[in-house]
mmCIF file of C-alpha atoms in Angstrom:
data_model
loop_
_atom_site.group_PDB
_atom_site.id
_atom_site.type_symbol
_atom_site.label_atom_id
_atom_site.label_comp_id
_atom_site.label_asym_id
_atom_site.label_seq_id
_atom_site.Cartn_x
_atom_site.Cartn_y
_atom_site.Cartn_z
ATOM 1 C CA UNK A 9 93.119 158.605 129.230
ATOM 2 C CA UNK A 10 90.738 155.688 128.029
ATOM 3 C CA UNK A 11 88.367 156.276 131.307
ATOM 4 C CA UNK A 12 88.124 160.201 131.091
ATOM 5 C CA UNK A 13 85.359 161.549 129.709
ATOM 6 C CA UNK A 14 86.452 163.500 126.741
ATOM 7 C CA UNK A 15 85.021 167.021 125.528
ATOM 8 C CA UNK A 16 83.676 166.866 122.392
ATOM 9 C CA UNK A 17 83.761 169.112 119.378
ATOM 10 C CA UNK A 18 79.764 170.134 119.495
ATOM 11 C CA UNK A 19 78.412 168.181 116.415
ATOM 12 C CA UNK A 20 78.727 164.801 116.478
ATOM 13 C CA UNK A 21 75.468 163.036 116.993
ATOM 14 C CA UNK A 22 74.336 159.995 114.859
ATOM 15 C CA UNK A 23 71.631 161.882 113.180
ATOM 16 C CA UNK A 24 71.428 158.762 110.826
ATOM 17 C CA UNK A 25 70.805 155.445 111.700
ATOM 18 C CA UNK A 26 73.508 153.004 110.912
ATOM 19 C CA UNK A 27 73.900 151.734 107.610
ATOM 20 C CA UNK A 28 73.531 148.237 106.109
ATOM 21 C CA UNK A 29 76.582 148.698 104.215
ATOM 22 C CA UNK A 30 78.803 150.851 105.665
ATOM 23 C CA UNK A 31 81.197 151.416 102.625
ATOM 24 C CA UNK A 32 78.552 152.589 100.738
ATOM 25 C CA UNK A 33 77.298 155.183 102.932
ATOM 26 C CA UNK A 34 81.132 156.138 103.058
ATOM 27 C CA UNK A 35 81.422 156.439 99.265
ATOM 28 C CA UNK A 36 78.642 158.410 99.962
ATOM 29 C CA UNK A 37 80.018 160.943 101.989
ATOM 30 C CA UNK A 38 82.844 160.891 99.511
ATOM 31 C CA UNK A 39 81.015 161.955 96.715
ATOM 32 C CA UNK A 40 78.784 164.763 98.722
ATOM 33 C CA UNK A 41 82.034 165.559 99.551
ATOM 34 C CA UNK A 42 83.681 166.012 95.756
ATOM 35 C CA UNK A 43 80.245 168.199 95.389
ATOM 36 C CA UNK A 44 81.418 170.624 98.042
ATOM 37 C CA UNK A 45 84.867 170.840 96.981
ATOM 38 C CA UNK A 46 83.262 171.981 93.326
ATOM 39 C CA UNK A 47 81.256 174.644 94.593
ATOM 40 C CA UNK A 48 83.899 176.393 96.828
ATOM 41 C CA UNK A 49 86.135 176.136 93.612
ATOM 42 C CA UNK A 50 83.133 178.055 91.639
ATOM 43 C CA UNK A 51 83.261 180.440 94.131
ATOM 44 C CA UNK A 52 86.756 181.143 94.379
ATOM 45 C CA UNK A 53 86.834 181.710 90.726
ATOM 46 C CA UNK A 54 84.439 184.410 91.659
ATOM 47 C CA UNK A 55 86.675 185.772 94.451
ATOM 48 C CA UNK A 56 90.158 185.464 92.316
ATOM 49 C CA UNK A 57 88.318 187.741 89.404
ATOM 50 C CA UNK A 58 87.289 190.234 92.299
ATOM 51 C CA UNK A 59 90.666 190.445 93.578
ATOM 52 C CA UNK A 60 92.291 190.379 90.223
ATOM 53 C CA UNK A 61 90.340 193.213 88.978
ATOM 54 C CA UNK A 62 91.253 195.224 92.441
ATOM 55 C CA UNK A 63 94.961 194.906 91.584
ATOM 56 C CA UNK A 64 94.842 196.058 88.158
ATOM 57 C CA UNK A 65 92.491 199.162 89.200
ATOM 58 C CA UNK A 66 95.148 199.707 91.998
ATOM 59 C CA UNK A 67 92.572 199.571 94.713
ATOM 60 C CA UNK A 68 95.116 197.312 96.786
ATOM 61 C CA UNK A 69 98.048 195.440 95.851
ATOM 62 C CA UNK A 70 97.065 192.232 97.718
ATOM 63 C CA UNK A 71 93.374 191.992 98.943
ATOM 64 C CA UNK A 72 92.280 189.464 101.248
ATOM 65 C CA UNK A 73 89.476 187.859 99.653
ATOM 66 C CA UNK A 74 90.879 184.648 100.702
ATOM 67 C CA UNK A 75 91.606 184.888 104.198
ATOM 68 C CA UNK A 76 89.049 182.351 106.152
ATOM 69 C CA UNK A 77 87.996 181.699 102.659
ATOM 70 C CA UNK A 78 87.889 177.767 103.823
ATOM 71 C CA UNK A 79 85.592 178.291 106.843
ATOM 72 C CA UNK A 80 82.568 177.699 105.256
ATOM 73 C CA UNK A 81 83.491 174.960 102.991
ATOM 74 C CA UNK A 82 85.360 173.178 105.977
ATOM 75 C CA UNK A 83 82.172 172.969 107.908
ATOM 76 C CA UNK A 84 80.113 171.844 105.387
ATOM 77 C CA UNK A 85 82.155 168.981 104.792
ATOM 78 C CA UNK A 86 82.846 168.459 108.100
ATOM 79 C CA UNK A 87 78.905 168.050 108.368
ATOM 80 C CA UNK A 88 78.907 165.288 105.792
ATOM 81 C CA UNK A 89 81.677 163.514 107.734
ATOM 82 C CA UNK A 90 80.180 163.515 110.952
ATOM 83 C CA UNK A 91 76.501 163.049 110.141
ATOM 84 C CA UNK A 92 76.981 160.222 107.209
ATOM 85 C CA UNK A 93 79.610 158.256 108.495
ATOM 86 C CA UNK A 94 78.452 158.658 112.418
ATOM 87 C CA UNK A 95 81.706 159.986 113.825
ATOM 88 C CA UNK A 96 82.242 160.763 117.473
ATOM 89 C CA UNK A 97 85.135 163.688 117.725
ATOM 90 C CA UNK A 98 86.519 164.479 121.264
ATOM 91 C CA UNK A 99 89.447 166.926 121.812
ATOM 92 C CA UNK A 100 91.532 167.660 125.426
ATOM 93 C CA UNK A 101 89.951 170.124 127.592
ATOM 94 C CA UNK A 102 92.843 172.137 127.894
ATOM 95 C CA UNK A 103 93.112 173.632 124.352
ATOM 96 C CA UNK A 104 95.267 176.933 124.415
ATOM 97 C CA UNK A 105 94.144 180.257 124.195
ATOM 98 C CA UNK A 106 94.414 182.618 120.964
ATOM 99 C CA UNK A 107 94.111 186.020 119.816
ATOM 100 C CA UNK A 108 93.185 187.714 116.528
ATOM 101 C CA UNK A 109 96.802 188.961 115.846
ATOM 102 C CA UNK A 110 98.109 185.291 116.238
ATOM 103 C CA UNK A 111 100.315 183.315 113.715
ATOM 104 C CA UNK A 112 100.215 179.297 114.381
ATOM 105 C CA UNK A 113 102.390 176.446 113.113
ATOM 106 C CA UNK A 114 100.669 173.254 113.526
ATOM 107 C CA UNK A 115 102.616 170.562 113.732
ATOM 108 C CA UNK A 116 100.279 167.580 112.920
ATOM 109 C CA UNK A 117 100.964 163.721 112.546
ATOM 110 C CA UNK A 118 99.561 163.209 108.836
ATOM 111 C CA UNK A 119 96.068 161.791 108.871
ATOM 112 C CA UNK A 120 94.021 160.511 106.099
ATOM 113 C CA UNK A 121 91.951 163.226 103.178
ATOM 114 C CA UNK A 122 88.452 162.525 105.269
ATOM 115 C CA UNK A 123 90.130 163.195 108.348
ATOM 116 C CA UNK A 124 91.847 166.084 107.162
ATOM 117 C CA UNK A 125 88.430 167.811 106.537
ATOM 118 C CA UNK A 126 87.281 167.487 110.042
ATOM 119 C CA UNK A 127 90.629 168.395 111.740
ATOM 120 C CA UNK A 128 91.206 171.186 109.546
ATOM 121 C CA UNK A 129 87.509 172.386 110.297
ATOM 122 C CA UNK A 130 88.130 172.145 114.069
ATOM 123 C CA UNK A 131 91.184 174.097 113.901
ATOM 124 C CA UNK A 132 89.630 177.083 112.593
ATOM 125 C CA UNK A 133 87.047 177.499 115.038
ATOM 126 C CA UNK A 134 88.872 177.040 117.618
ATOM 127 C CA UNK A 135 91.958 178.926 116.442
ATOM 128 C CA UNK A 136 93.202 180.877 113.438
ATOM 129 C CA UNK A 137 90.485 181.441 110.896
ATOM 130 C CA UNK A 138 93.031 181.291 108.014
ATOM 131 C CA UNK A 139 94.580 178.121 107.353
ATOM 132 C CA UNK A 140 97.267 177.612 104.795
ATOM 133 C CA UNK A 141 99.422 173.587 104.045
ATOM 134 C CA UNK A 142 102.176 172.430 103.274
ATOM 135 C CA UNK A 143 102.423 169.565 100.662
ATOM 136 C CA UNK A 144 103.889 167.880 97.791
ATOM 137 C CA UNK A 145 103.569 169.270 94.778
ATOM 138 C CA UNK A 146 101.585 166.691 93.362
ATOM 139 C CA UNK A 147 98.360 168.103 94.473
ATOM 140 C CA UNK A 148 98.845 170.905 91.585
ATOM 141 C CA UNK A 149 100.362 168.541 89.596
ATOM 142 C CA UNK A 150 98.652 165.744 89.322
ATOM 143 C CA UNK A 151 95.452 166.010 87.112
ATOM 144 C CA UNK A 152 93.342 164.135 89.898
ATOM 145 C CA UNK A 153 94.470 165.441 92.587
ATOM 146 C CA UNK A 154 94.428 168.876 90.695
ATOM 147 C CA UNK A 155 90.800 168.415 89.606
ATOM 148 C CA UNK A 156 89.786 167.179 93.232
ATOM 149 C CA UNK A 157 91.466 169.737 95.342
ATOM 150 C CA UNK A 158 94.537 170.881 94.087
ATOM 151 C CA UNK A 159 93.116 173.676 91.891
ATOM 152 C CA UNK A 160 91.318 175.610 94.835
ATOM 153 C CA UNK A 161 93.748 175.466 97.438
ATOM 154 C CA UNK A 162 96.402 177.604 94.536
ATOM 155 C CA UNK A 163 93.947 179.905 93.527
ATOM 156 C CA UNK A 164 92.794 180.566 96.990
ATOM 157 C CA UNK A 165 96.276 180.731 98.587
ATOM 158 C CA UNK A 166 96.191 178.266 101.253
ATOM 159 C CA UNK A 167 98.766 176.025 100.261
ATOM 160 C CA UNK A 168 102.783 175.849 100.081
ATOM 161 C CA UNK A 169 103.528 173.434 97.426
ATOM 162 C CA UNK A 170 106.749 171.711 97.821
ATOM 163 C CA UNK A 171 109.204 169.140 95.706
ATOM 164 C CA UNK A 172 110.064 166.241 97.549
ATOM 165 C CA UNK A 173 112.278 165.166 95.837
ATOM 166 C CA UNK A 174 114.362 168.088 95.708
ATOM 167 C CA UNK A 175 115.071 168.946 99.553
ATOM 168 C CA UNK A 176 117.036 172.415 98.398
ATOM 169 C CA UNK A 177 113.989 173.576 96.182
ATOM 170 C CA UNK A 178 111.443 172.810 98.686
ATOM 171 C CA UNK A 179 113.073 174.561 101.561
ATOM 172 C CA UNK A 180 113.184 177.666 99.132
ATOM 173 C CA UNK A 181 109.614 177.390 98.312
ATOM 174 C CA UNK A 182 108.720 177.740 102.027
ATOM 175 C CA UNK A 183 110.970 180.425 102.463
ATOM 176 C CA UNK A 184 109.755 182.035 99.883
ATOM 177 C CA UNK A 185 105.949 181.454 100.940
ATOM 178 C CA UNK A 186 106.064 181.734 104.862
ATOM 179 C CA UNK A 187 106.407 185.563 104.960
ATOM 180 C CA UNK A 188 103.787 186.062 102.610
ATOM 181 C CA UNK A 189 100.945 184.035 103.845
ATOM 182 C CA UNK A 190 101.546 183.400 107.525
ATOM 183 C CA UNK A 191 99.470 186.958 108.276
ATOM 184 C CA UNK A 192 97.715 187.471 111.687
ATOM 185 C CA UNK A 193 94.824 184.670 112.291
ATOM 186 C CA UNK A 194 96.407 182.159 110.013
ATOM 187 C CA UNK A 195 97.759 178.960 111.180
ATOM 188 C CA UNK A 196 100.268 177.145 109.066
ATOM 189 C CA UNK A 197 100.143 173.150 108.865
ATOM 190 C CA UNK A 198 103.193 170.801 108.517
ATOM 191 C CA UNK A 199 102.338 167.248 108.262
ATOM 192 C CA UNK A 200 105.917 166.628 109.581
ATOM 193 C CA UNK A 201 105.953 163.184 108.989
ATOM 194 C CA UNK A 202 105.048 163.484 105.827
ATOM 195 C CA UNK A 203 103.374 160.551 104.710
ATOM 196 C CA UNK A 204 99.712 158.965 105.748
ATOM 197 C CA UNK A 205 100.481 156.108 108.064
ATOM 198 C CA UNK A 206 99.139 153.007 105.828
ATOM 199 C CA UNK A 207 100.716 149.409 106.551
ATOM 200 C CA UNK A 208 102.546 149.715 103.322
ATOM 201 C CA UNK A 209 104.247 153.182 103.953
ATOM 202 C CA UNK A 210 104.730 151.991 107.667
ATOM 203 C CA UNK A 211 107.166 148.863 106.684
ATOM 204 C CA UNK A 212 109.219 150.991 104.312
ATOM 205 C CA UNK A 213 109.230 154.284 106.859
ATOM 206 C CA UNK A 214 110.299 151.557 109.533
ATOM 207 C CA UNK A 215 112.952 149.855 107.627
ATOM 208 C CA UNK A 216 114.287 153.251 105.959
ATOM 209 C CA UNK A 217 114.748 154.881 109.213
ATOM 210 C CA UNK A 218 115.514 152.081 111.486
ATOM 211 C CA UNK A 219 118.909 151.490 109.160
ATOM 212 C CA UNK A 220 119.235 155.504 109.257
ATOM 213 C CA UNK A 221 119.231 156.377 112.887
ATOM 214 C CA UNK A 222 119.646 152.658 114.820
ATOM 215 C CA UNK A 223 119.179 154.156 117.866
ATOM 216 C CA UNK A 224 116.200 155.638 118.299
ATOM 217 C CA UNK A 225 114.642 151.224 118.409
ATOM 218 C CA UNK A 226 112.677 152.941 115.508
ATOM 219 C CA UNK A 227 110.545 149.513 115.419
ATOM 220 C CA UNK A 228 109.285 149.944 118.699
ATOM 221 C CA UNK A 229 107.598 152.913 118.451
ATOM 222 C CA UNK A 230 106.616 153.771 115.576
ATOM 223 C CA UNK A 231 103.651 152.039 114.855
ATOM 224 C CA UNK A 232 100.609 154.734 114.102
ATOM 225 C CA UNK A 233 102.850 157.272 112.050
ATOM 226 C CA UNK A 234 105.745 157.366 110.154
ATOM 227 C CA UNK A 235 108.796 159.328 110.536
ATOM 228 C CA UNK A 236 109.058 163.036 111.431
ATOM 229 C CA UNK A 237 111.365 165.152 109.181
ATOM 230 C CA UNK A 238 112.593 168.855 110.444
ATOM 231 C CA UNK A 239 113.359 170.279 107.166
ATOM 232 C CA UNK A 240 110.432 172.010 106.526
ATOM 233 C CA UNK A 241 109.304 173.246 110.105
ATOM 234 C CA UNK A 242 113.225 174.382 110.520
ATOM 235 C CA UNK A 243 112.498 176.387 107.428
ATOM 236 C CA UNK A 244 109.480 178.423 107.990
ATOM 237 C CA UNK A 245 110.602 178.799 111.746
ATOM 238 C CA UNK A 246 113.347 180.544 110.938
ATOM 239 C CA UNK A 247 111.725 182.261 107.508
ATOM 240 C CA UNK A 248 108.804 184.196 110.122
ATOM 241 C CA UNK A 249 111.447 184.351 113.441
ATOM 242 C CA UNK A 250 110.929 188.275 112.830
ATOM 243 C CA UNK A 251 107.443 188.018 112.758
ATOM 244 C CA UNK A 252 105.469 188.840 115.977
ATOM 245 C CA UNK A 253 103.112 186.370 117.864
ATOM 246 C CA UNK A 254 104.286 183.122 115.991
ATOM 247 C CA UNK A 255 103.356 180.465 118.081
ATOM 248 C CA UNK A 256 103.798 176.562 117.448
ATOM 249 C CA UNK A 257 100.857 174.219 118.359
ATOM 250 C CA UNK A 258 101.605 170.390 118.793
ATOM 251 C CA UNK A 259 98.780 168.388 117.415
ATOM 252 C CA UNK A 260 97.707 165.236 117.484
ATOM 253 C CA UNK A 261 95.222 163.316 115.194
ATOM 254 C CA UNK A 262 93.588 160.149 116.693
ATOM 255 C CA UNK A 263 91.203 159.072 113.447
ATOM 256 C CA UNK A 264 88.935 156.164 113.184
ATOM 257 C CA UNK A 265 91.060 152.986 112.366
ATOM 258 C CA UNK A 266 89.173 152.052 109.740
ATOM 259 C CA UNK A 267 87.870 155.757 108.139
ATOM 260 C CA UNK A 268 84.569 153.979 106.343
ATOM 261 C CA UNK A 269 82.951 152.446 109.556
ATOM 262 C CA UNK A 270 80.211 154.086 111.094
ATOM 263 C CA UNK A 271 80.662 155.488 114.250
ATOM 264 C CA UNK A 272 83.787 155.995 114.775
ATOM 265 C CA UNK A 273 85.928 157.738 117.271
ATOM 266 C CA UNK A 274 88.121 160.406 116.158
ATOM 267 C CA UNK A 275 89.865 162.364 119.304
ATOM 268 C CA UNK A 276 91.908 165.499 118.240
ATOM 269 C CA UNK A 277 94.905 166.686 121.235
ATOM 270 C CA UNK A 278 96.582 170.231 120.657
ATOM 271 C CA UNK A 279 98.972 171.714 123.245
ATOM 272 C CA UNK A 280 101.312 174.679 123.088
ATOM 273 C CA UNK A 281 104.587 173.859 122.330
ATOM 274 C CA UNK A 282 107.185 177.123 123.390
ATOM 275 C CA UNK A 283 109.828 178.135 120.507
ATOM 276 C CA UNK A 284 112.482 177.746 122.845
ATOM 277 C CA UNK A 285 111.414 174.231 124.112
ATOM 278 C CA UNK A 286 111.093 173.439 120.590
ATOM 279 C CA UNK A 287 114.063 174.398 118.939
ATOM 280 C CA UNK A 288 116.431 174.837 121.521
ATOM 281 C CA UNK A 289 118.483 177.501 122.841
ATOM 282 C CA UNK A 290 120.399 179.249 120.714
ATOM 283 C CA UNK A 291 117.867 177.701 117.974
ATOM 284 C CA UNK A 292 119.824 174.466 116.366
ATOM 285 C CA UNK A 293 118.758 171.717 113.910
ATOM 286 C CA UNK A 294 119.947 168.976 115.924
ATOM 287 C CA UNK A 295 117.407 170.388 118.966
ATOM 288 C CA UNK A 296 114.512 170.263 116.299
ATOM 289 C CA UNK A 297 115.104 166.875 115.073
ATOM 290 C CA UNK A 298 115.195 165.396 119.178
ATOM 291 C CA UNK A 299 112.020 167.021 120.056
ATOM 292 C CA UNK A 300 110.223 166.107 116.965
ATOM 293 C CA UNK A 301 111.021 162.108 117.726
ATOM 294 C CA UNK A 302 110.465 162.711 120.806
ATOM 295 C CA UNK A 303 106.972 164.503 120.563
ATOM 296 C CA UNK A 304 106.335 161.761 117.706
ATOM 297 C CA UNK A 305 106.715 159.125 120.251
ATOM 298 C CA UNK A 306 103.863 160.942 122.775
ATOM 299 C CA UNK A 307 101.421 160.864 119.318
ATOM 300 C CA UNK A 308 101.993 157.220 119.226
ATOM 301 C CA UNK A 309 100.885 156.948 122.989
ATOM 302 C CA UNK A 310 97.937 159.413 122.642
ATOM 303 C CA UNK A 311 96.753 157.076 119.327
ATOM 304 C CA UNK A 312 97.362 153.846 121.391
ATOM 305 C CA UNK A 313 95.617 154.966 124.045
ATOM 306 C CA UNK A 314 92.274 156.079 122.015
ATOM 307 C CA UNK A 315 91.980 153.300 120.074
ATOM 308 C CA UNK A 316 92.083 151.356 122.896
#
């Protein structure tokens, strides 16, 4: 892989020349960033009154204001990302195929927030337009987090909010959600790892999980992300079985080592995975939890292999 040339995503030439002080043109971005995030929660307030107003005049009992609401906030941002800090984004050239009438599970290694923005942009044009998370509840809870993003993503529907610490409560809350936003042309994220992959999270994922499941030689793999967990993409599998055209996507996200240095390479890999292949047949648990390590190792190798 590190001699192929690599598509790339369309928009990623240095249209600035390279800072001086590269941290500051990142905090930069950051803040340009915070600005975009306010306006697309202005105008979601304007959307939620619309479709509030619809309900109580019985015009529909759930519009879709929201659907692809993110699109144009997404590339904005994505924009800011790729322009101030200088990024170079490449992606497979075999990404699959989609249709309108679609519904997606991603199943993504967790990246960082700046990455995030790009990834999530590139998803939706190239697949569903409609993109709902999961994650921790501290995104709504949290005042920061809240205030920064937390906020939008609840009043525009496009996230799953889950307790962490309470693995029977969370699993409820996606059951709960799945069938009511995973509509045609949305994709549903899991970040099934969980946790963004910094040194500090990496030595405690490593020694947690190396004592856990001894093994899977937990230390020599994983590396570039932490752990994969099966709870929550066993969940909403099962929770939209019923549903037609649910199909899982593997993804992988290769982001700049160090996120505030200009020109960067971020590479972005997404392949089909087939519900049978991925949860076995008849559908068990124990299935899940294999192929997840085993897909987790392959994300190491792809991240390796980029960065190199």
């Amino acid at each position: 892989m590190k001699n192929l040339e690599l598509p790339t995503t369309g928009l990623d030439a240095q249209k600035r020349s390279p800072p001086t002080f590269p941290r500051i043109r990142f905090y930069e971005a950051c803040l340009k960033t915070a600005l975009e995030l306010y306006r697309a929660r202005y105008e979601a307030k304007l959307l939620a009154s619309v479709r509030d107003q619809e309900v109580v005049e019985g015009i529909t009992d759930r519009p879709s204001v929201f659907h692809g609401f993110e699109r144009d906030p997404l590339s904005r941002i994505n924009d800011i990302v790729v322009e101030d800090l200088g990024w170079h984004i490449t992606h497979n050239d075999d990404l699959p195929e989609v249709s309108p009438e679609d519904r997606i599970i991603y199943i993504v290694n967790h990246p960082t927030l700046t990455a995030s923005f790009a990834w999530a942009h590139f998803m939706g044009e190239h697949f569903a337009e409609n993109e709902v998370a999961v994650g921790k509840d501290q995104i709504i809870k949290n005042p920061f987090y809240r205030f920064i993003i937390g906020e939008l993503m609840q009043m525009a529907e496009k996230g799953i909010f889950i307790n962490r610490d309470d693995r029977s409560e969370a699993l409820s809350t996606i059951e709960d959600a799945s069938m009511r936003l995973l509509t045609p042309g949305t994709g549903a994220i899991i970040m099934a790892d969980a946790h963004r992959p910094y040194p500090s999270r990496l030595r405690k994922e490593t020694a947690r999980w190396s004592k856990k499941f001894p093994d899977l030689d937990v230390e020599s793999w994983m590396k570039r992300t932490c752990f994969p967990r099966s709870g929550g993409l066993w969940t909403i599998s099962q929770s939209t079985s019923e549903l037609p055209n649910v199909r899982f996507f593997d993804c992988t996200v290769v982001e700049p080592e160090v996120t505030h240095e200009y020109g960067g390479h971020m590479h972005i890999d997404v392949r089909e995975i087939s519900r049978i292949e991925l949860l076995g047949e008849p559908e068990n648990l124990e299935h899940l939890q294999g192929k997840l390590v085993e897909m987790w190792k392959r994300k190491g190798t792809i991240i390796e292999e980029i960065r190199t």
